[in-house]
Amino acid sequence: MPREFSRNQRLGNQVLRTLNELLRFETKDPRLENVSLTAVDLSKDLSIARVHFSMLDPDADPVPVQEGLDRASGFLRSRLGSEIKIRHVPELRFKHDNS
């Protein structure tokens, strides 16, 4: 019986949920207050996660938020590794979602 979702999609959804919780409850950077993560695209070998983010204010400048996420990526990756039990935690790359 074939699986409904691939491992890539299941892990991507789990990474998305965990990162949203970490951003909401554990980051203290004021640039990341009104940020929502919308999607995670994992590479085929699960080594890179492209995380798409949007802001509650669509007219705001995404550059400071991008810098805040890039700065917090090490912290988020280490916390992600402790929350999700996988052998290799993917590298986080953030991209603004214009939609």
PDB file of C-alpha atoms in Angstrom:
ATOM      1  CA  MET A   1       0.000   0.000   0.000  1.00  0.00           C
ATOM      2  CA  PRO A   2       1.606   3.317  -1.030  1.00  0.00           C
ATOM      3  CA  ARG A   3       2.041   6.060   1.489  1.00  0.00           C
ATOM      4  CA  GLU A   4      -0.161   9.087   1.251  1.00  0.00           C
ATOM      5  CA  PHE A   5       2.659  11.574   1.905  1.00  0.00           C
ATOM      6  CA  SER A   6       6.373  11.218   1.333  1.00  0.00           C
ATOM      7  CA  ARG A   7       8.861  11.455   4.173  1.00  0.00           C
ATOM      8  CA  ASN A   8       9.955  14.768   2.725  1.00  0.00           C
ATOM      9  CA  GLN A   9       6.467  16.267   3.120  1.00  0.00           C
ATOM     10  CA  ARG A  10       5.881  14.794   6.579  1.00  0.00           C
ATOM     11  CA  LEU A  11       9.197  16.092   7.882  1.00  0.00           C
ATOM     12  CA  GLY A  12       8.599  19.479   6.232  1.00  0.00           C
ATOM     13  CA  ASN A  13       5.244  19.842   7.993  1.00  0.00           C
ATOM     14  CA  GLN A  14       6.794  18.879  11.320  1.00  0.00           C
ATOM     15  CA  VAL A  15       9.634  21.376  10.839  1.00  0.00           C
ATOM     16  CA  LEU A  16       7.117  24.099   9.967  1.00  0.00           C
ATOM     17  CA  ARG A  17       5.010  23.476  13.104  1.00  0.00           C
ATOM     18  CA  THR A  18       8.045  23.350  15.376  1.00  0.00           C
ATOM     19  CA  LEU A  19       9.663  26.483  13.927  1.00  0.00           C
ATOM     20  CA  ASN A  20       6.407  28.450  14.266  1.00  0.00           C
ATOM     21  CA  GLU A  21       6.208  27.477  17.940  1.00  0.00           C
ATOM     22  CA  LEU A  22       9.854  28.360  18.521  1.00  0.00           C
ATOM     23  CA  LEU A  23       9.430  31.760  16.853  1.00  0.00           C
ATOM     24  CA  ARG A  24       6.337  32.537  18.877  1.00  0.00           C
ATOM     25  CA  PHE A  25       7.494  31.420  22.317  1.00  0.00           C
ATOM     26  CA  GLU A  26      11.306  31.319  22.463  1.00  0.00           C
ATOM     27  CA  THR A  27      12.768  34.108  20.343  1.00  0.00           C
ATOM     28  CA  LYS A  28      13.250  37.520  21.872  1.00  0.00           C
ATOM     29  CA  ASP A  29      14.171  39.524  18.777  1.00  0.00           C
ATOM     30  CA  PRO A  30      11.573  42.310  18.280  1.00  0.00           C
ATOM     31  CA  ARG A  31      11.982  42.047  14.483  1.00  0.00           C
ATOM     32  CA  LEU A  32      10.410  38.574  14.599  1.00  0.00           C
ATOM     33  CA  GLU A  33       7.198  39.470  16.453  1.00  0.00           C
ATOM     34  CA  ASN A  34       4.802  39.707  13.492  1.00  0.00           C
ATOM     35  CA  VAL A  35       6.251  36.880  11.402  1.00  0.00           C
ATOM     36  CA  SER A  36       4.489  33.747  10.270  1.00  0.00           C
ATOM     37  CA  LEU A  37       6.198  30.847   8.562  1.00  0.00           C
ATOM     38  CA  THR A  38       4.102  29.677   5.622  1.00  0.00           C
ATOM     39  CA  ALA A  39       5.930  26.735   4.022  1.00  0.00           C
ATOM     40  CA  VAL A  40       9.017  24.560   4.225  1.00  0.00           C
ATOM     41  CA  ASP A  41      10.605  23.016   1.144  1.00  0.00           C
ATOM     42  CA  LEU A  42      13.137  20.302   1.949  1.00  0.00           C
ATOM     43  CA  SER A  43      15.806  19.207  -0.484  1.00  0.00           C
ATOM     44  CA  LYS A  44      15.725  15.577  -1.635  1.00  0.00           C
ATOM     45  CA  ASP A  45      18.524  14.584   0.748  1.00  0.00           C
ATOM     46  CA  LEU A  46      16.880  16.553   3.624  1.00  0.00           C
ATOM     47  CA  SER A  47      20.008  18.662   4.168  1.00  0.00           C
ATOM     48  CA  ILE A  48      18.531  22.087   3.305  1.00  0.00           C
ATOM     49  CA  ALA A  49      15.180  23.521   4.382  1.00  0.00           C
ATOM     50  CA  ARG A  50      13.926  26.570   2.490  1.00  0.00           C
ATOM     51  CA  VAL A  51      11.570  28.277   4.911  1.00  0.00           C
ATOM     52  CA  HIS A  52       9.105  30.801   3.474  1.00  0.00           C
ATOM     53  CA  PHE A  53       7.886  33.559   5.778  1.00  0.00           C
ATOM     54  CA  SER A  54       5.295  36.303   5.587  1.00  0.00           C
ATOM     55  CA  MET A  55       4.530  39.291   7.766  1.00  0.00           C
ATOM     56  CA  LEU A  56       1.223  40.377   9.234  1.00  0.00           C
ATOM     57  CA  ASP A  57       1.736  43.848   7.777  1.00  0.00           C
ATOM     58  CA  PRO A  58       2.125  43.270   4.009  1.00  0.00           C
ATOM     59  CA  ASP A  59       3.496  46.802   3.432  1.00  0.00           C
ATOM     60  CA  ALA A  60       6.364  46.394   5.925  1.00  0.00           C
ATOM     61  CA  ASP A  61       9.940  46.013   4.748  1.00  0.00           C
ATOM     62  CA  PRO A  62      10.996  42.324   4.816  1.00  0.00           C
ATOM     63  CA  VAL A  63      14.748  43.081   5.025  1.00  0.00           C
ATOM     64  CA  PRO A  64      14.942  43.521   8.846  1.00  0.00           C
ATOM     65  CA  VAL A  65      12.884  40.367   9.344  1.00  0.00           C
ATOM     66  CA  GLN A  66      15.160  38.469   6.940  1.00  0.00           C
ATOM     67  CA  GLU A  67      18.202  39.653   8.892  1.00  0.00           C
ATOM     68  CA  GLY A  68      16.585  38.649  12.194  1.00  0.00           C
ATOM     69  CA  LEU A  69      15.744  35.184  10.897  1.00  0.00           C
ATOM     70  CA  ASP A  70      19.231  34.717   9.463  1.00  0.00           C
ATOM     71  CA  ARG A  71      20.721  35.748  12.794  1.00  0.00           C
ATOM     72  CA  ALA A  72      18.434  33.376  14.732  1.00  0.00           C
ATOM     73  CA  SER A  73      18.933  30.447  12.347  1.00  0.00           C
ATOM     74  CA  GLY A  74      21.631  28.804  14.489  1.00  0.00           C
ATOM     75  CA  PHE A  75      19.469  28.970  17.606  1.00  0.00           C
ATOM     76  CA  LEU A  76      16.404  27.731  15.713  1.00  0.00           C
ATOM     77  CA  ARG A  77      18.363  24.871  14.167  1.00  0.00           C
ATOM     78  CA  SER A  78      19.762  23.717  17.503  1.00  0.00           C
ATOM     79  CA  ARG A  79      16.330  23.855  19.166  1.00  0.00           C
ATOM     80  CA  LEU A  80      14.821  22.081  16.166  1.00  0.00           C
ATOM     81  CA  GLY A  81      17.340  19.288  16.626  1.00  0.00           C
ATOM     82  CA  SER A  82      16.297  18.810  20.235  1.00  0.00           C
ATOM     83  CA  GLU A  83      12.564  18.876  19.399  1.00  0.00           C
ATOM     84  CA  ILE A  84      12.594  16.601  16.337  1.00  0.00           C
ATOM     85  CA  LYS A  85      14.465  13.324  16.529  1.00  0.00           C
ATOM     86  CA  ILE A  86      16.301  13.140  13.201  1.00  0.00           C
ATOM     87  CA  ARG A  87      19.887  12.231  12.507  1.00  0.00           C
ATOM     88  CA  HIS A  88      20.826  15.414  10.597  1.00  0.00           C
ATOM     89  CA  VAL A  89      19.055  18.706  11.191  1.00  0.00           C
ATOM     90  CA  PRO A  90      18.619  20.578   7.896  1.00  0.00           C
ATOM     91  CA  GLU A  91      20.283  23.925   7.256  1.00  0.00           C
ATOM     92  CA  LEU A  92      17.672  26.687   7.452  1.00  0.00           C
ATOM     93  CA  ARG A  93      17.419  29.193   4.608  1.00  0.00           C
ATOM     94  CA  PHE A  94      14.733  31.856   4.878  1.00  0.00           C
ATOM     95  CA  LYS A  95      12.928  33.497   1.979  1.00  0.00           C
ATOM     96  CA  HIS A  96      10.165  36.121   1.965  1.00  0.00           C
ATOM     97  CA  ASP A  97       6.817  34.887   0.656  1.00  0.00           C
ATOM     98  CA  ASN A  98       5.163  37.604  -1.473  1.00  0.00           C
ATOM     99  CA  SER A  99       1.796  35.901  -1.811  1.00  0.00           C
TER     100      SER A  99
END
